PDB file of C-alpha atoms in Angstrom:
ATOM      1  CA  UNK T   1    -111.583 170.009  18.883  1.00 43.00           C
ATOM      2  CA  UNK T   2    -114.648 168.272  18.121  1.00 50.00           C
ATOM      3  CA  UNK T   3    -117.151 166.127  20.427  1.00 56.00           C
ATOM      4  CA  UNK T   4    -114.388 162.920  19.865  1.00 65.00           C
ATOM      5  CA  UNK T   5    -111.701 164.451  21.699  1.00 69.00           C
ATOM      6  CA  UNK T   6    -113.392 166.404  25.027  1.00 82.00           C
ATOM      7  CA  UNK T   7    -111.811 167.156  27.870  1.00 86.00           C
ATOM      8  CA  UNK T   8    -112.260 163.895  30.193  1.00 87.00           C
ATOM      9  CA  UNK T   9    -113.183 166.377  32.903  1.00 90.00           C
ATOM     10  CA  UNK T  10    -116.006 167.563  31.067  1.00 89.00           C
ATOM     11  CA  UNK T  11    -118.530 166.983  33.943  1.00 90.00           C
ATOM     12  CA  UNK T  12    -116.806 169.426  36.212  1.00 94.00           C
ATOM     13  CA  UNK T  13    -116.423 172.204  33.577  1.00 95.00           C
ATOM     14  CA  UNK T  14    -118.670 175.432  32.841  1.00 95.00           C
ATOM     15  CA  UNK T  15    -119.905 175.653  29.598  1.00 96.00           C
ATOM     16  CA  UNK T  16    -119.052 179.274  29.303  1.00 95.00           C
ATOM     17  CA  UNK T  17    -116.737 178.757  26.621  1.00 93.00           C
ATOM     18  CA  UNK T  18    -117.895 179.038  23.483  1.00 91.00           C
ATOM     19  CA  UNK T  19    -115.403 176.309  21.870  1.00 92.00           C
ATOM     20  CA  UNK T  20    -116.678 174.064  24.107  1.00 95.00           C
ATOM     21  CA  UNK T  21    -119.991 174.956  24.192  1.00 96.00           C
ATOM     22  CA  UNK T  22    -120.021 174.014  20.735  1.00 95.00           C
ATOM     23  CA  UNK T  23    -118.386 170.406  20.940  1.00 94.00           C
ATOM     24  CA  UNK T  24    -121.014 169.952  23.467  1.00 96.00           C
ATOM     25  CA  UNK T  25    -123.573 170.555  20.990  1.00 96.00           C
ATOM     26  CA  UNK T  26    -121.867 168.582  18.528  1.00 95.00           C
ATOM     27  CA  UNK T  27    -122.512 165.975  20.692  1.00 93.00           C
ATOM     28  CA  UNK T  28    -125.759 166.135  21.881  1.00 95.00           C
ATOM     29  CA  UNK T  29    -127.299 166.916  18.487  1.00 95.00           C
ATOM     30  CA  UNK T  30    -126.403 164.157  16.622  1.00 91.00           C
ATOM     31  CA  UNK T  31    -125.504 163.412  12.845  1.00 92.00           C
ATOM     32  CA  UNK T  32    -128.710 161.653  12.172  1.00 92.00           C
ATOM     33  CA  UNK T  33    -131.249 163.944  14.034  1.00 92.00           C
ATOM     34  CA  UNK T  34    -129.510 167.041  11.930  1.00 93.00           C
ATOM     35  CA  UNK T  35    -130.967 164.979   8.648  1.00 91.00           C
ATOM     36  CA  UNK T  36    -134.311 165.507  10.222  1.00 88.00           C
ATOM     37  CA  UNK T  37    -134.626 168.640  12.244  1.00 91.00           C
ATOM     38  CA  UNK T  38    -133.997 168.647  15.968  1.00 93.00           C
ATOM     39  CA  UNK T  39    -133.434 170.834  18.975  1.00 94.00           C
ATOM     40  CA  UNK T  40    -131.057 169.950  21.882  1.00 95.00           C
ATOM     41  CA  UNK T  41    -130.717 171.199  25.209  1.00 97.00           C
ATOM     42  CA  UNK T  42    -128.228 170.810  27.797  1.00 97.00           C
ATOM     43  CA  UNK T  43    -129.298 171.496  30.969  1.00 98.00           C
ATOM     44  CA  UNK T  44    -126.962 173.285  33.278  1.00 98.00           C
ATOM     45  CA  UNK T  45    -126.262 173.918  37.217  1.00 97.00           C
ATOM     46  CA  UNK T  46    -126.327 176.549  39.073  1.00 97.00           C
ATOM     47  CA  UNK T  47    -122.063 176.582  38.337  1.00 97.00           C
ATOM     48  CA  UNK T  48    -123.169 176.159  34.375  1.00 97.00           C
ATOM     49  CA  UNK T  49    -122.052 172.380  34.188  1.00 97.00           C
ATOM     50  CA  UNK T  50    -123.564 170.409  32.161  1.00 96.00           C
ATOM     51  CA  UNK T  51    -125.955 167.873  34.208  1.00 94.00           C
ATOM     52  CA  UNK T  52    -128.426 166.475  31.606  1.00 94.00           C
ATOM     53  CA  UNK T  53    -129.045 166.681  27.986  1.00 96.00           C
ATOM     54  CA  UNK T  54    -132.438 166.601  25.543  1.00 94.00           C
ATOM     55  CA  UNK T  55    -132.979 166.376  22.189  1.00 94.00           C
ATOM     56  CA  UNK T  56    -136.165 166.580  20.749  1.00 89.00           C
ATOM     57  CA  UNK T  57    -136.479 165.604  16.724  1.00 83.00           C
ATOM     58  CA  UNK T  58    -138.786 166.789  14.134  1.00 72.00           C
ATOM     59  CA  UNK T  59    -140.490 163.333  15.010  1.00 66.00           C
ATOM     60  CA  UNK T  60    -141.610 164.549  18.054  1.00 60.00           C
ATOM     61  CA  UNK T  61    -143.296 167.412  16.337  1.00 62.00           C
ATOM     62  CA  UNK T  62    -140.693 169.877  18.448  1.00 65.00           C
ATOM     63  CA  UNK T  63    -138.436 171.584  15.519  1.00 68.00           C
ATOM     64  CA  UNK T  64    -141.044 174.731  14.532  1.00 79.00           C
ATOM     65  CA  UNK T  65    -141.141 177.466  16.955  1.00 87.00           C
ATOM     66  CA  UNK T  66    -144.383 176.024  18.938  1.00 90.00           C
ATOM     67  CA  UNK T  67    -142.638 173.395  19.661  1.00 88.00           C
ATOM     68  CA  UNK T  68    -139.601 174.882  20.855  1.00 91.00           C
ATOM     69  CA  UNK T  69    -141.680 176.981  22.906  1.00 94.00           C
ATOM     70  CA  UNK T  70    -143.437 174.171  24.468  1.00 93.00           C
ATOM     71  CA  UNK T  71    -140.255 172.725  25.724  1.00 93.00           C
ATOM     72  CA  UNK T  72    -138.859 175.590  26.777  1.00 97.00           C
ATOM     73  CA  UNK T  73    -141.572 176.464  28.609  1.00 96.00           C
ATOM     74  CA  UNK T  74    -141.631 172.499  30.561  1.00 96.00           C
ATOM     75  CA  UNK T  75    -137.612 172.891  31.129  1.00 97.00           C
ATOM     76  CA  UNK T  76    -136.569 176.707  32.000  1.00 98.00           C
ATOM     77  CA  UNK T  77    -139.027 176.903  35.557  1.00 98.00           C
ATOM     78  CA  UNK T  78    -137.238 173.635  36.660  1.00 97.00           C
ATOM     79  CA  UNK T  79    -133.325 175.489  35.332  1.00 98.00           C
ATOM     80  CA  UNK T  80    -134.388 178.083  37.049  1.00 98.00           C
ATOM     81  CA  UNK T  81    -135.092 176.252  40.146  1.00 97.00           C
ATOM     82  CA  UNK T  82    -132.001 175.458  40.513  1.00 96.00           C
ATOM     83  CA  UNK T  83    -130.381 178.626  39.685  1.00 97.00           C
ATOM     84  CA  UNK T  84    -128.656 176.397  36.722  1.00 97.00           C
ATOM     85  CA  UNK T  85    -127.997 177.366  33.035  1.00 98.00           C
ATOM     86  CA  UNK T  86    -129.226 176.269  29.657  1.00 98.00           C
ATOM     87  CA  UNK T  87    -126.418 175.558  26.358  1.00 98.00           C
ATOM     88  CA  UNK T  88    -129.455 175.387  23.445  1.00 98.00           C
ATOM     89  CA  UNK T  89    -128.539 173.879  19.513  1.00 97.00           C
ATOM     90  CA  UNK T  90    -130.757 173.469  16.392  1.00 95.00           C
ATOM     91  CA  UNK T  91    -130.083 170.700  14.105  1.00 95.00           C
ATOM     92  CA  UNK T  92    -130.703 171.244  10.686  1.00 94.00           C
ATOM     93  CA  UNK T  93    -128.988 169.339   7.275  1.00 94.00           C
ATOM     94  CA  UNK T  94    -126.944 171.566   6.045  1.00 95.00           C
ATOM     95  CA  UNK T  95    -125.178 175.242   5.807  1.00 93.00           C
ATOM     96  CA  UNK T  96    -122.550 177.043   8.019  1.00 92.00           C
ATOM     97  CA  UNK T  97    -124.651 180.184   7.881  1.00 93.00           C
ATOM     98  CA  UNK T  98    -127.899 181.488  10.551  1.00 93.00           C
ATOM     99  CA  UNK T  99    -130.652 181.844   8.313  1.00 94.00           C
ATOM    100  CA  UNK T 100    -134.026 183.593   8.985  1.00 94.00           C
ATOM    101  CA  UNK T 101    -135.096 180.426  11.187  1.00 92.00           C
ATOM    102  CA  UNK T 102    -132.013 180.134  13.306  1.00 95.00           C
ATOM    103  CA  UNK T 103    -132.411 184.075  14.267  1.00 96.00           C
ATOM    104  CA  UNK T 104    -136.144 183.320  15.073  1.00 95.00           C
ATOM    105  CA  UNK T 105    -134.863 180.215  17.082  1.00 95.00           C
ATOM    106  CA  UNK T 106    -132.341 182.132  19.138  1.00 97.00           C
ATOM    107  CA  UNK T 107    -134.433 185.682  19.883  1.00 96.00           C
ATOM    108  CA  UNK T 108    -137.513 182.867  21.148  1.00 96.00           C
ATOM    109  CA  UNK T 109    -134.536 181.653  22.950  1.00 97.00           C
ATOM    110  CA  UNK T 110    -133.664 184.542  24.556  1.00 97.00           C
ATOM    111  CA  UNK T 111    -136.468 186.015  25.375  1.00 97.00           C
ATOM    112  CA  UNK T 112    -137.927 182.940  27.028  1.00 97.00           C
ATOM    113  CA  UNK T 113    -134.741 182.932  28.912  1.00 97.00           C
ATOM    114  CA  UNK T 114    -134.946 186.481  30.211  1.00 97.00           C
ATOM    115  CA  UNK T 115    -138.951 185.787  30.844  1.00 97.00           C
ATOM    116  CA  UNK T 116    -137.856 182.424  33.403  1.00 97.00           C
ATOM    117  CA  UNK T 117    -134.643 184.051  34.940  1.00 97.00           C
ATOM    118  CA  UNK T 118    -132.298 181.269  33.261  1.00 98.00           C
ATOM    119  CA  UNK T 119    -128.700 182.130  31.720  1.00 97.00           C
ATOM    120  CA  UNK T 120    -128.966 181.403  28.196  1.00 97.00           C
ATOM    121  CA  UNK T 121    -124.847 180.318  27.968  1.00 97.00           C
ATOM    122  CA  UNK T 122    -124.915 179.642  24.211  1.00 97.00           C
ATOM    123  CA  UNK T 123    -127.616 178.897  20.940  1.00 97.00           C
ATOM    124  CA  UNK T 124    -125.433 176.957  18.542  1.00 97.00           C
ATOM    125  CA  UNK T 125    -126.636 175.426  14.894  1.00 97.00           C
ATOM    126  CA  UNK T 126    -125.490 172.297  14.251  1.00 96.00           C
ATOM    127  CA  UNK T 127    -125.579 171.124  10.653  1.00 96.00           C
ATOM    128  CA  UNK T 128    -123.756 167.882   8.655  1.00 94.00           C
ATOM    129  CA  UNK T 129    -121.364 170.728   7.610  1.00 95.00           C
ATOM    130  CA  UNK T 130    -120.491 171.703  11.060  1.00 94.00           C
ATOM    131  CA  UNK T 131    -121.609 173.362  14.492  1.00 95.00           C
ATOM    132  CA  UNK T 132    -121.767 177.267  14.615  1.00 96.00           C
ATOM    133  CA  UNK T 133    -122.359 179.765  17.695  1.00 96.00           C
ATOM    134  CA  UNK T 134    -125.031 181.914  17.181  1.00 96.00           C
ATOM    135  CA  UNK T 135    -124.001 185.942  18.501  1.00 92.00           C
ATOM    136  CA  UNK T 136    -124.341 186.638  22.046  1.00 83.00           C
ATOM    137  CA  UNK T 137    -127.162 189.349  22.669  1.00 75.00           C
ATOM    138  CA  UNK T 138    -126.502 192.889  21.884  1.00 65.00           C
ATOM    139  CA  UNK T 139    -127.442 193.530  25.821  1.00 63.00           C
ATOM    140  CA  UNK T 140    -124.666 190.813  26.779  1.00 53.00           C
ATOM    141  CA  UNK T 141    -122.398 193.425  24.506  1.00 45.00           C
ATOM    142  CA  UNK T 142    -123.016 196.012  27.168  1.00 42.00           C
TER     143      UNK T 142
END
């Protein structure tokens, strides 16, 4: 499956599924913000569907780790308002493998998540040569 052919009832489904999870993120970070660095969030209720998606480029000075800090700083408080969820993806051009900056991505990530009380329900990397699901914690493993 890929973002072209998701489930029509997409609104009323959790993103706990990491298939899924991953077409979102296909969607939200798009083809041409890949090229250029981006992040994308998809902001979830308190039943992890999807309500509203971000994405921030490298244009908007947001793809470094300060950056991704700052926004997840602005957005997990209001998540966590709501009791909701956040599905998290890093565009980058290319390769189907985590490299030192994706794992840096994803720990910031988690951590931040623990820190606001918001269910981190997947980090994905999303390059022109596909969409890939980060692991899940070693403490979700337990």
């Amino acid at each position: 499956m890929s973002f072209k052919d998701l489930p029509p009832n997409l609104r009323e489904l959790p993103l706990t599924d990491p298939r899924l999870a991953g077409d979102v993120i296909d969607l939200i970070v798009s083809e041409e913000s890949r090229q250029h660095g981006s992040f994308g969030i998809m902001m979830c209720d308190e039943l992890d569907r999807g309500i509203n998606p971000i994405l921030f480029s490298d244009r908007d000075q947001v793809a470094d780790l300060d950056g991704v800090t700052r926004v997840l700083s602005l957005v997990l408080p209001l998540v966590a308002r709501v009791d909701g969820g956040v599905l998290l993806g890093r565009g980058r051009p290319r390769g189907r493998c985590a490299d030192d900056t994706d794992r840096a991505w994803h720990q910031l990530a988690i951590d931040l998540c623990a820190e606001h009380g918001v269910r981190l329900l997947g980090f994905h990397v999303a390059t022109c040569d596909g969409v890939f699901a980060m692991p899940e914690p070693l403490t979700a493993a337990s």
